[in-house]
Amino acid sequence: MSKWKSHTTGLDYKNKLGRLGKNVVIEDGVRIFFPDNVEIDEDVYIGHDTILKGYFDQKLVIGSGSWIGPQCFIYASGGIIIGRNVGIGPGVAIMSSAHNLEVRLGSILHTPIERKTVYLGDGCDIGAKSVILMGVHIGQGAQIGAGAVVTEDIPDNAIAVGVPAKVLRLRKREKLNV
């Protein structure tokens, strides 16, 4: 018998979600694990082949009006709160846990896991194929450039790009409509 255990197929989530608002579109191929810990507000779009993972004791919350592109991986083992009207581009990965690399006892695979909540503020936009790591807070109205790796907090209305992501400048206030 294998020591690996599946968290189910992720396909049997209908009628089991912690919350499912009105006017939600969930495209074909979406998998939702631990659906009782996934809350989706109204007017949300989730693109095809996206994986949403709630967790045993943590929630994945998706705010109203948010758009999640295809082929995203959102793993809420430390909790993930996505605000209202958030855009998440195709292929984005958001993870709220990581292996503790300070522990040097053999394989990294078997080191302890650290978990910290990720927050995406209202009206922020995450560019395609970006990676958001555990504990990060992305401010309201912030924009993350495509392919960025976000390892630290990003302030409200900031534009951040690169690996690791760095703030280039702030968006002009008079043009914001979050």
Backbone as a printed PyTorch tensor [residue, N CA C, xyz], in Angstrom:
tensor([[[  0.8320,  -1.1780,   0.0000],
         [  0.0000,   0.0000,   0.0000],
         [  0.8830,   1.2500,   0.0000]],

        [[  0.5210,   2.2100,  -0.8150],
         [  1.2870,   3.4390,  -0.9530],
         [  1.1370,   4.3250,   0.2830]],

        [[  2.1910,   5.0850,   0.5970],
         [  2.1040,   6.0300,   1.7070],
         [  1.4240,   7.3300,   1.2760]],

        [[  1.2010,   7.5020,  -0.0190],
         [  0.5640,   8.7060,  -0.5330],
         [ -0.9450,   8.5410,  -0.5040]],

        [[ -1.6320,   9.5850,  -0.1050],
         [ -3.0880,   9.5410,  -0.0050],
         [ -3.6780,  10.7080,  -0.7910]],

        [[ -4.6460,  10.4280,  -1.6400],
         [ -5.2840,  11.4630,  -2.4350],
         [ -6.2170,  12.3010,  -1.5720]],

        [[ -6.3550,  13.5550,  -1.9410],
         [ -7.3210,  14.4470,  -1.3060],
         [ -8.6360,  14.4120,  -2.0730]],

        [[ -8.9790,  13.3400,  -2.7030],
         [-10.1400,  13.1160,  -3.5680],
         [ -9.8340,  13.5890,  -4.9810]],

        [[-10.8040,  13.4760,  -5.8530],
         [-10.5990,  13.8640,  -7.2530],
         [-10.7590,  15.3550,  -7.4730]],

        [[-11.4190,  16.0390,  -6.5620],
         [-11.6800,  17.4610,  -6.7360],
         [-12.8450,  17.7440,  -7.6640]],

        [[-13.5130,  16.6970,  -8.1300],
         [-14.6080,  16.8740,  -9.0810],
         [-15.9740,  16.9080,  -8.4180]],

        [[-16.0970,  16.3500,  -7.2410],
         [-17.3910,  16.2220,  -6.5730],
         [-17.5970,  17.3820,  -5.6000]],

        [[-17.7980,  18.5940,  -6.1350],
         [-17.9050,  19.7600,  -5.2710],
         [-19.2720,  20.4270,  -5.3170]],

        [[-20.0530,  20.1330,  -6.3230],
         [-21.3620,  20.7750,  -6.4280],
         [-22.1830,  20.4460,  -5.1820]],

        [[-22.8670,  21.4130,  -4.6490],
         [-23.6840,  21.3010,  -3.4320],
         [-22.8500,  21.0830,  -2.1740]],

        [[-21.5370,  21.1670,  -2.2640],
         [-20.6910,  20.9500,  -1.0870],
         [-19.8530,  22.1780,  -0.7390]],

        [[-19.9050,  23.2140,  -1.5710],
         [-19.0960,  24.3980,  -1.3150],
         [-19.5450,  25.0870,  -0.0310]],

        [[-18.5740,  25.6760,   0.6810],
         [-18.8990,  26.4250,   1.8830],
         [-19.8680,  27.5540,   1.5850]],

        [[-19.7080,  28.1670,   0.4350],
         [-20.6290,  29.2020,  -0.0530],
         [-20.5110,  29.2580,  -1.5610]],

        [[-21.6450,  29.4410,  -2.2390],
         [-21.6720,  29.6210,  -3.6880],
         [-22.6860,  30.7080,  -3.9950]],

        [[-22.1760,  31.8820,  -4.4150],
         [-23.0470,  33.0070,  -4.7240],
         [-23.7580,  32.8360,  -6.0520]],

        [[-24.5710,  33.8220,  -6.3920],
         [-25.3120,  33.8220,  -7.6540],
         [-24.4000,  34.2250,  -8.8040]],

        [[-24.7840,  33.8090, -10.0030],
         [-24.0940,  34.1930, -11.2410],
         [-22.6180,  33.8020, -11.2510]],

        [[-22.3060,  32.6450, -10.7400],
         [-20.9330,  32.1340, -10.7460],
         [-20.7670,  31.2240, -11.9540]],

        [[-19.6730,  31.4260, -12.6960],
         [-19.3530,  30.5620, -13.8290],
         [-18.1270,  29.7440, -13.4540]],

        [[-18.2690,  28.4290, -13.4900],
         [-17.1530,  27.5150, -13.2430],
         [-16.9910,  26.6890, -14.5080]],

        [[-15.9220,  26.9390, -15.2530],
         [-15.7010,  26.2880, -16.5450],
         [-15.3600,  24.8030, -16.3830]],

        [[-15.4150,  24.0810, -17.4980],
         [-15.0710,  22.6570, -17.5170],
         [-13.6470,  22.4280, -17.0210]],

        [[-13.4530,  21.3240, -16.3510],
         [-12.1240,  20.9150, -15.9120],
         [-11.6640,  21.5290, -14.6060]],

        [[-12.4640,  22.4250, -14.0140],
         [-12.0980,  22.9990, -12.7120],
         [-12.2160,  21.9080, -11.6540]],

        [[-11.2280,  21.8440, -10.7710],
         [-11.2500,  20.8920,  -9.6550],
         [-11.2050,  21.6860,  -8.3600]],

        [[-12.0710,  21.3010,  -7.4350],
         [-12.1380,  21.9840,  -6.1420],
         [-11.9850,  20.9400,  -5.0450]],

        [[-10.9030,  21.0580,  -4.2740],
         [-10.6180,  20.1370,  -3.1850],
         [-11.0420,  20.7760,  -1.8630]],

        [[-11.5150,  19.9580,  -0.9240],
         [-12.0460,  20.4430,   0.3490],
         [-13.0710,  21.5520,   0.0970]],

        [[-14.1050,  21.2620,  -0.7050],
         [-15.0580,  22.3010,  -1.1110],
         [-15.7860,  22.9650,   0.0520]],

        [[-15.9270,  22.2680,   1.1680],
         [-16.5970,  22.8870,   2.3160],
         [-15.7950,  24.0560,   2.8760]],

        [[-14.5130,  24.1630,   2.5310],
         [-13.6720,  25.2790,   2.9630],
         [-13.4090,  26.2760,   1.8410]],

        [[-14.2150,  26.2030,   0.7760],
         [-14.1120,  27.1420,  -0.3420],
         [-15.3980,  27.9610,  -0.3950]],

        [[-15.2490,  29.2870,  -0.3430],
         [-16.3930,  30.1930,  -0.4000],
         [-16.2520,  31.0830,  -1.6270]],

        [[-17.2500,  31.0270,  -2.5050],
         [-17.2350,  31.8030,  -3.7410],
         [-18.4270,  32.7530,  -3.7100]],

        [[-18.1440,  34.0450,  -3.7640],
         [-19.1980,  35.0520,  -3.7240],
         [-19.8400,  35.1910,  -5.1100]],

        [[-20.7690,  36.1340,  -5.2660],
         [-21.4920,  36.2480,  -6.5290],
         [-20.6560,  36.8860,  -7.6350]],

        [[-21.1130,  36.6210,  -8.8820],
         [-20.5210,  37.2080, -10.0930],
         [-19.0370,  36.8790, -10.2480]],

        [[-18.6680,  35.6580,  -9.9490],
         [-17.2800,  35.1960, -10.0620],
         [-17.1560,  34.2950, -11.2830]],

        [[-16.0350,  34.4210, -11.9840],
         [-15.7200,  33.5480, -13.1150],
         [-14.4710,  32.7540, -12.7640]],

        [[-14.4990,  31.4300, -13.0090],
         [-13.3330,  30.5720, -12.7830],
         [-13.0610,  29.8230, -14.0760]],

        [[-11.8970,  30.0690, -14.6720],
         [-11.5350,  29.5180, -15.9720],
         [-11.2140,  28.0340, -15.9410]],

        [[-11.2680,  27.4400, -17.1180],
         [-11.0900,  25.9910, -17.2720],
         [ -9.7590,  25.4950, -16.7070]],

        [[ -9.8120,  24.2710, -16.2200],
         [ -8.6350,  23.5450, -15.7180],
         [ -7.9240,  24.2240, -14.5450]],

        [[ -8.6340,  25.0670, -13.8400],
         [ -8.0950,  25.6760, -12.6200],
         [ -8.2770,  24.7020, -11.4560]],

        [[ -7.3220,  24.7140, -10.5350],
         [ -7.4070,  23.8960,  -9.3220],
         [ -7.5350,  24.8320,  -8.1240]],

        [[ -8.6030,  24.6470,  -7.3570],
         [ -8.8210,  25.3920,  -6.1180],
         [ -8.7330,  24.4050,  -4.9700]],

        [[ -7.8240,  24.6630,  -4.0270],
         [ -7.6820,  23.7580,  -2.8890],
         [ -7.9340,  24.5080,  -1.5970]],

        [[ -9.1010,  24.2390,  -0.9920],
         [ -9.2960,  24.6520,   0.3840],
         [ -8.3720,  23.7540,   1.2000]],

        [[ -8.5340,  23.7320,   2.4730],
         [ -7.7110,  22.8330,   3.2620],
         [ -8.4910,  22.4200,   4.4920]],

        [[ -7.9840,  21.4390,   5.2380],
         [ -8.6930,  20.8850,   6.3900],
         [ -9.2320,  21.9780,   7.3090]],

        [[ -8.3720,  22.9170,   7.6830],
         [ -8.7480,  23.9140,   8.6810],
         [ -8.5810,  25.3450,   8.1840]],

        [[ -8.4250,  25.5350,   6.8850],
         [ -8.2230,  26.8740,   6.3240],
         [ -9.2020,  27.1120,   5.1790]],

        [[ -9.5300,  28.3730,   4.9480],
         [-10.5050,  28.7160,   3.9170],
         [ -9.8480,  29.3750,   2.7120]],

        [[-10.4740,  29.1410,   1.5730],
         [-10.2130,  29.8900,   0.3520],
         [-11.4800,  30.6930,   0.1100]],

        [[-11.3650,  32.0270,   0.1550],
         [-12.5130,  32.9100,  -0.0230],
         [-12.2810,  33.7450,  -1.2760]],

        [[-13.2560,  33.7270,  -2.1930],
         [-13.1640,  34.4820,  -3.4410],
         [-14.2720,  35.5260,  -3.4330]],

        [[-13.8820,  36.8140,  -3.4490],
         [-14.8330,  37.9120,  -3.3530],
         [-15.6230,  38.1510,  -4.6260]],

        [[-16.7270,  38.8650,  -4.4860],
         [-17.6400,  39.1060,  -5.6000],
         [-16.9570,  39.8510,  -6.7450]],

        [[-17.4060,  39.5290,  -7.9630],
         [-16.9120,  40.1990,  -9.1540],
         [-15.5130,  39.8040,  -9.5760]],

        [[-14.9230,  38.8090,  -8.9440],
         [-13.5490,  38.4090,  -9.2770],
         [-13.5150,  37.4890, -10.4860]],

        [[-12.3930,  37.5120, -11.1750],
         [-12.1870,  36.7350, -12.3940],
         [-10.8900,  35.9560, -12.2320]],

        [[-10.9810,  34.6300, -12.3600],
         [ -9.8050,  33.7630, -12.2530],
         [ -9.6290,  33.0840, -13.6020]],

        [[ -8.5070,  33.3300, -14.2410],
         [ -8.2550,  32.7950, -15.5710],
         [ -8.0520,  31.2950, -15.5740]],

        [[ -7.9060,  30.7310, -16.7670],
         [ -7.7210,  29.2900, -16.8900],
         [ -6.3740,  28.8270, -16.3420]],

        [[ -6.3510,  27.5730, -15.9370],
         [ -5.1310,  26.8660, -15.5400],
         [ -4.3920,  27.5050, -14.3680]],

        [[ -5.1490,  28.0700, -13.4420],
         [ -4.5440,  28.6080, -12.2180],
         [ -4.4700,  27.5120, -11.1600]],

        [[ -3.5650,  27.6840, -10.2000],
         [ -3.4120,  26.7610,  -9.0810],
         [ -3.4540,  27.5970,  -7.8110]],

        [[ -4.5130,  27.4280,  -7.0240],
         [ -4.7040,  28.2300,  -5.8180],
         [ -4.8220,  27.2730,  -4.6390]],

        [[ -3.7670,  27.2510,  -3.8030],
         [ -3.6090,  26.2560,  -2.7460],
         [ -3.6530,  26.9430,  -1.3870]],

        [[ -4.7840,  26.7940,  -0.6840],
         [ -5.0490,  27.5590,   0.5310],
         [ -4.7500,  26.8020,   1.8170]],

        [[ -3.6570,  26.0880,   1.8870],
         [ -3.3540,  25.3430,   3.1140],
         [ -3.0860,  26.2640,   4.2970]],

        [[ -2.7200,  27.5110,   4.0260],
         [ -2.5510,  28.5080,   5.0790],
         [ -3.6390,  29.5650,   5.0460]],

        [[ -4.6080,  29.3980,   4.1620],
         [ -5.7000,  30.3530,   3.9860],
         [ -5.3890,  31.3520,   2.8860]],

        [[ -6.3860,  31.6370,   2.0580],
         [ -6.2580,  32.6470,   1.0050],
         [ -7.5570,  33.4390,   0.9690]],

        [[ -7.4300,  34.7650,   1.0260],
         [ -8.5740,  35.6620,   0.9330],
         [ -8.3830,  36.5100,  -0.3200]],

        [[ -9.2640,  36.3320,  -1.2980],
         [ -9.2450,  37.1050,  -2.5380],
         [-10.3740,  38.1300,  -2.4260]],

        [[-10.0320,  39.4110,  -2.5320],
         [-11.0150,  40.4760,  -2.3710],
         [-12.0130,  40.5480,  -3.5140]],

        [[-12.7580,  41.6560,  -3.5420],
         [-13.7530,  41.8780,  -4.5940],
         [-13.0910,  42.4360,  -5.8470]],

        [[-13.6580,  42.0640,  -7.0070],
         [-13.2200,  42.6050,  -8.3010],
         [-11.7270,  42.4190,  -8.5460]],

        [[-11.2270,  41.2700,  -8.1690],
         [ -9.8170,  40.9250,  -8.3800],
         [ -9.6930,  40.1770,  -9.7020]],

        [[ -8.6980,  40.5320, -10.5030],
         [ -8.4150,  39.8150, -11.7420],
         [ -7.1770,  38.9570, -11.5580]],

        [[ -7.2900,  37.6820, -11.8960],
         [ -6.1600,  36.7560, -11.7870],
         [ -5.9600,  36.1410, -13.1650]],

        [[ -4.8340,  36.4360, -13.7940],
         [ -4.5760,  35.9970, -15.1580],
         [ -4.3460,  34.5000, -15.2800]],

        [[ -4.3040,  34.0180, -16.5190],
         [ -4.0960,  32.5890, -16.7730],
         [ -2.7830,  32.0770, -16.1830]],

        [[ -2.8240,  30.8660, -15.6490],
         [ -1.6180,  30.1930, -15.1930],
         [ -1.0020,  30.7220, -13.9180]],

        [[ -1.7340,  31.5080, -13.1570],
         [ -1.2080,  32.0570, -11.8950],
         [ -1.2070,  30.9670, -10.8230]],

        [[ -0.1720,  30.9670,  -9.9750],
         [ -0.0990,  30.0650,  -8.8180],
         [ -0.0880,  30.9140,  -7.5500]],

        [[ -0.9790,  30.5700,  -6.6150],
         [ -1.0300,  31.2480,  -5.3160],
         [ -0.9380,  30.1620,  -4.2570]],

        [[  0.0970,  30.2390,  -3.4190],
         [  0.3280,  29.1980,  -2.4160],
         [  0.5310,  29.8230,  -1.0500]],

        [[ -0.1770,  29.2910,  -0.0610],
         [ -0.0820,  29.8470,   1.2900],
         [  0.6960,  28.9320,   2.2350]],

        [[  1.5570,  28.1040,   1.6660],
         [  2.4260,  27.2570,   2.4910],
         [  3.7200,  26.9880,   1.7360]],

        [[  4.7200,  26.5520,   2.4830],
         [  6.0120,  26.1850,   1.8920],
         [  6.7630,  25.2980,   2.8780]],

        [[  7.7100,  24.5530,   2.3630],
         [  8.5650,  23.7450,   3.2290],
         [  9.5390,  24.6540,   3.9740]],

        [[  9.8110,  24.3420,   5.2320],
         [ 10.7730,  25.0770,   6.0380],
         [ 12.1700,  24.6370,   5.6210]],

        [[ 12.8600,  25.5070,   4.9040],
         [ 14.1760,  25.1560,   4.3680],
         [ 15.2930,  25.2880,   5.3960]],

        [[ 14.9820,  25.7990,   6.5830],
         [ 15.9790,  25.9060,   7.6470],
         [ 16.2840,  24.5450,   8.2670]],

        [[ 15.3250,  23.6540,   8.2010],
         [ 15.5060,  22.3170,   8.7730],
         [ 16.3090,  21.4810,   7.7830]],

        [[ 17.4390,  20.9430,   8.2330],
         [ 18.3040,  20.1630,   7.3400],
         [ 18.3200,  18.6990,   7.7330]],

        [[ 17.1810,  18.0810,   7.6840],
         [ 17.0900,  16.6700,   8.0620],
         [ 16.6790,  15.8390,   6.8560]],

        [[ 17.5570,  15.7170,   5.9020],
         [ 17.2470,  14.8980,   4.7360],
         [ 16.5040,  15.6710,   3.6680]],

        [[ 15.6370,  14.9810,   2.9820],
         [ 14.9110,  15.5220,   1.8440],
         [ 14.0240,  16.7070,   2.2240]],

        [[ 14.0220,  17.7310,   1.3810],
         [ 13.1370,  18.8760,   1.5910],
         [ 11.6860,  18.4240,   1.6080]],

        [[ 11.3680,  17.4140,   0.8380],
         [ 10.0070,  16.8820,   0.7750],
         [  9.4730,  16.5220,   2.1580]],

        [[ 10.3550,  16.1430,   3.0730],
         [  9.9290,  15.6880,   4.3960],
         [ 10.1770,  16.7100,   5.5100]],

        [[ 10.5030,  17.9540,   5.1410],
         [ 10.6730,  18.9980,   6.1550],
         [  9.3050,  19.5340,   6.5720]],

        [[  9.2440,  20.1840,   7.7320],
         [  7.9570,  20.7330,   8.1900],
         [  7.4160,  21.7790,   7.2140]],

        [[  6.0980,  21.8920,   7.1890],
         [  5.4220,  22.8680,   6.3390],
         [  5.0810,  24.0990,   7.1690]],

        [[  5.3790,  25.2780,   6.6190],
         [  4.9560,  26.5390,   7.2230],
         [  3.7300,  27.0170,   6.4640]],

        [[  2.7770,  27.6300,   7.1820],
         [  1.5540,  28.1150,   6.5410],
         [  1.2770,  29.5480,   6.9850]],

        [[  1.0050,  30.4230,   6.0120],
         [  0.6650,  31.8180,   6.3030],
         [ -0.3590,  32.2860,   5.2770]],

        [[ -1.3670,  33.0070,   5.7450],
         [ -2.4610,  33.4560,   4.8860],
         [ -1.9830,  34.4490,   3.8310]],

        [[ -2.5420,  34.3230,   2.6250],
         [ -2.3210,  35.2570,   1.5200],
         [ -3.5760,  36.1150,   1.3800]],

        [[ -3.3920,  37.4290,   1.2050],
         [ -4.5050,  38.3620,   1.0020],
         [ -4.3100,  39.1050,  -0.3110]],

        [[ -5.3410,  39.0940,  -1.1580],
         [ -5.3430,  39.8970,  -2.3790],
         [ -6.4080,  40.9710,  -2.1930]],

        [[ -5.9840,  42.2400,  -2.1530],
         [ -6.9030,  43.3390,  -1.8830],
         [ -7.8870,  43.5890,  -3.0060]],

        [[ -8.9840,  44.2570,  -2.6680],
         [-10.0110,  44.5860,  -3.6530],
         [ -9.4000,  45.2820,  -4.8670]],

        [[ -9.8670,  44.8790,  -6.0440],
         [ -9.4950,  45.5580,  -7.2710],
         [ -8.0750,  45.3480,  -7.7440]],

        [[ -7.3300,  44.4350,  -7.1460],
         [ -5.9670,  44.2100,  -7.6340],
         [ -5.9980,  43.3020,  -8.8610]],

        [[ -4.9050,  43.2790,  -9.5960],
         [ -4.8130,  42.5020, -10.8280],
         [ -3.4970,  41.7360, -10.8160]],

        [[ -3.5880,  40.4270, -11.0290],
         [ -2.4050,  39.5680, -11.0050],
         [ -2.1490,  39.0930, -12.4320]],

        [[ -1.0060,  39.4620, -13.0070],
         [ -0.6850,  39.1250, -14.3910],
         [ -0.4540,  37.6420, -14.6110]],

        [[ -0.6170,  37.2310, -15.8580],
         [ -0.4950,  35.8300, -16.2590],
         [  0.8110,  35.2090, -15.7750]],

        [[  0.7060,  33.9650, -15.3380],
         [  1.8380,  33.1340, -14.9180],
         [  2.6460,  33.7130, -13.7590]],

        [[  2.0460,  34.5850, -12.9850],
         [  2.6990,  35.0820, -11.7730],
         [  2.6000,  34.0340, -10.6730]],

        [[  3.4590,  34.1740,  -9.6740],
         [  3.4510,  33.2900,  -8.5100],
         [  3.3630,  34.1740,  -7.2680]],

        [[  2.3890,  33.8760,  -6.4050],
         [  2.2140,  34.6030,  -5.1460],
         [  2.5210,  33.6170,  -4.0230]],

        [[  3.5030,  33.9380,  -3.1820],
         [  3.9420,  33.0080,  -2.1450],
         [  3.3160,  33.3220,  -0.7880]],

        [[  3.4580,  32.3770,   0.1320],
         [  2.7730,  32.4200,   1.4290],
         [  3.0320,  33.7100,   2.1950]],

        [[  1.9850,  34.1400,   2.9020],
         [  2.0840,  35.2860,   3.7860],
         [  2.0300,  36.6410,   3.1150]],

        [[  1.9460,  36.6770,   1.7890],
         [  1.9730,  37.9390,   1.0620],
         [  0.6170,  38.6390,   1.1440]],

        [[  0.6600,  39.9660,   1.3030],
         [ -0.5270,  40.8130,   1.2420],
         [ -0.3450,  41.7210,   0.0290]],

        [[ -1.2480,  41.6260,  -0.9260],
         [ -1.2130,  42.5080,  -2.0930],
         [ -2.3080,  43.5450,  -1.8900]],

        [[ -1.9190,  44.8090,  -1.9190],
         [ -2.8290,  45.8880,  -1.5770],
         [ -3.9270,  46.1400,  -2.5890]],

        [[ -4.9100,  46.8880,  -2.1390],
         [ -6.0440,  47.2710,  -2.9700],
         [ -5.5560,  48.0200,  -4.2040]],

        [[ -6.0730,  47.6460,  -5.3670],
         [ -5.7460,  48.3430,  -6.6000],
         [ -4.3440,  48.1020,  -7.1290]],

        [[ -3.5850,  47.2080,  -6.5160],
         [ -2.2240,  46.9270,  -6.9850],
         [ -2.2600,  46.1020,  -8.2660]],

        [[ -1.2170,  46.2300,  -9.0650],
         [ -1.1050,  45.4370, -10.2850],
         [  0.2360,  44.7140, -10.2760]],

        [[  0.1620,  43.3870, -10.5010],
         [  1.3590,  42.5490, -10.5420],
         [  1.5990,  42.1700, -11.9980]],

        [[  2.7880,  42.4530, -12.5120],
         [  3.1070,  42.1660, -13.9070],
         [  3.2090,  40.6760, -14.1880]],

        [[  2.9830,  40.3260, -15.4340],
         [  3.0310,  38.9270, -15.8610],
         [  4.3680,  38.2940, -15.4990]],

        [[  4.3230,  37.0740, -14.9910],
         [  5.5260,  36.3120, -14.6810],
         [  6.2440,  36.7130, -13.4060]],

        [[  5.6900,  37.6390, -12.6500],
         [  6.3350,  38.0760, -11.4080],
         [  6.2600,  36.9800, -10.3480]],

        [[  7.2220,  36.9940,  -9.4300],
         [  7.1900,  36.1190,  -8.2570],
         [  7.1320,  37.0390,  -7.0380]],

        [[  5.9830,  37.0360,  -6.3670],
         [  5.7520,  37.9610,  -5.2560],
         [  6.0970,  37.2590,  -3.9490]],

        [[  7.1440,  37.7620,  -3.2880],
         [  7.6380,  37.1680,  -2.0450],
         [  7.4120,  38.0720,  -0.8360]],

        [[  7.0520,  39.3420,  -1.0910],
         [  6.8520,  40.3200,  -0.0190],
         [  5.5750,  41.1030,  -0.2840]],

        [[  5.0810,  41.7820,   0.7470],
         [  3.8650,  42.5770,   0.6130],
         [  4.0220,  43.6590,  -0.4540]],

        [[  2.9170,  43.9370,  -1.1400],
         [  2.8610,  44.9850,  -2.1540],
         [  1.8190,  46.0000,  -1.6800]],

        [[  2.1780,  47.2960,  -1.6120],
         [  1.2390,  48.2850,  -1.0810],
         [  0.0650,  48.5760,  -2.0210]],

        [[ -0.9470,  49.2410,  -1.4780],
         [ -2.0880,  49.6700,  -2.2810],
         [ -1.6140,  50.4420,  -3.5090]],

        [[ -2.2850,  50.2050,  -4.6360],
         [ -2.1050,  50.9690,  -5.8760],
         [ -0.7130,  50.8750,  -6.4840]],

        [[  0.0930,  49.9170,  -6.0570],
         [  1.4460,  49.7730,  -6.5880],
         [  1.4350,  48.9280,  -7.8580]],

        [[  2.3960,  49.1900,  -8.7250],
         [  2.6580,  48.3400,  -9.8810],
         [  3.9740,  47.6400,  -9.5890]],

        [[  3.9470,  46.3020,  -9.5540],
         [  5.1400,  45.5220,  -9.2040],
         [  5.4120,  44.4920, -10.2940]],

        [[  6.6880,  44.3200, -10.6210],
         [  7.0960,  43.3670, -11.6580],
         [  8.3910,  42.6900, -11.2440]],

        [[  8.7130,  41.5750, -11.9090],
         [ 10.0220,  40.9560, -11.7730],
         [ 10.0760,  39.7570, -10.8520]],

        [[ 11.3030,  39.2080, -10.7740],
         [ 11.5870,  38.0350,  -9.9510],
         [ 12.8090,  38.3730,  -9.0980]],

        [[ 12.6480,  38.6040,  -7.8100],
         [ 11.3810,  38.7460,  -7.1000],
         [ 10.7090,  40.0660,  -7.4750]],

        [[  9.4110,  40.1600,  -7.2730],
         [  8.6470,  41.3540,  -7.6480],
         [  9.1090,  42.5650,  -6.8440]],

        [[  9.2880,  43.6710,  -7.5510],
         [  9.6480,  44.9560,  -6.9370],
         [  8.6690,  46.0140,  -7.4220]],

        [[  8.3730,  46.9760,  -6.5710],
         [  7.4520,  48.0510,  -6.9250],
         [  8.1480,  49.0180,  -7.8790]],

        [[  7.5120,  49.2490,  -9.0450],
         [  8.0260,  50.2250, -10.0100],
         [  7.5580,  51.6300,  -9.6710]],

        [[  6.2590,  51.7260,  -9.4130],
         [  5.6580,  53.0230,  -9.1080],
         [  4.2450,  52.7940,  -8.5900]],

        [[  3.5880,  53.8720,  -8.2090],
         [  2.1900,  53.7990,  -7.7910],
         [  1.2880,  54.2320,  -8.9440]],

        [[  0.1120,  53.6420,  -9.0100],
         [ -0.8780,  54.0450, -10.0050],
         [ -1.3900,  55.4340,  -9.6510]],

        [[ -1.8050,  56.1630, -10.6630],
         [ -2.3380,  57.5050, -10.4370],
         [ -3.7110,  57.4100,  -9.8080]],

        [[ -3.8890,  58.0990,  -8.7060],
         [ -5.1200,  58.0050,  -7.9250],
         [ -6.3670,  58.4190,  -8.6870]],

        [[ -6.3110,  59.4770,  -9.4490],
         [ -7.5170,  59.9770, -10.1030],
         [ -8.0800,  59.0030, -11.1350]],

        [[ -7.3140,  57.9970, -11.5260],
         [ -7.7780,  57.0300, -12.5160],
         [ -8.2820,  55.7410, -11.8910]],

        [[ -8.2020,  55.6180, -10.5860],
         [ -8.6260,  54.3840,  -9.9310],
         [-10.1330,  54.3300,  -9.7760]],

        [[-10.6860,  53.1800, -10.0210],
         [-12.1220,  52.9600,  -9.8260],
         [-12.2980,  51.5650,  -9.2560]],

        [[-11.8760,  51.3830,  -8.0210],
         [-11.9200,  50.0540,  -7.4010],
         [-13.2260,  49.8660,  -6.6780]]])
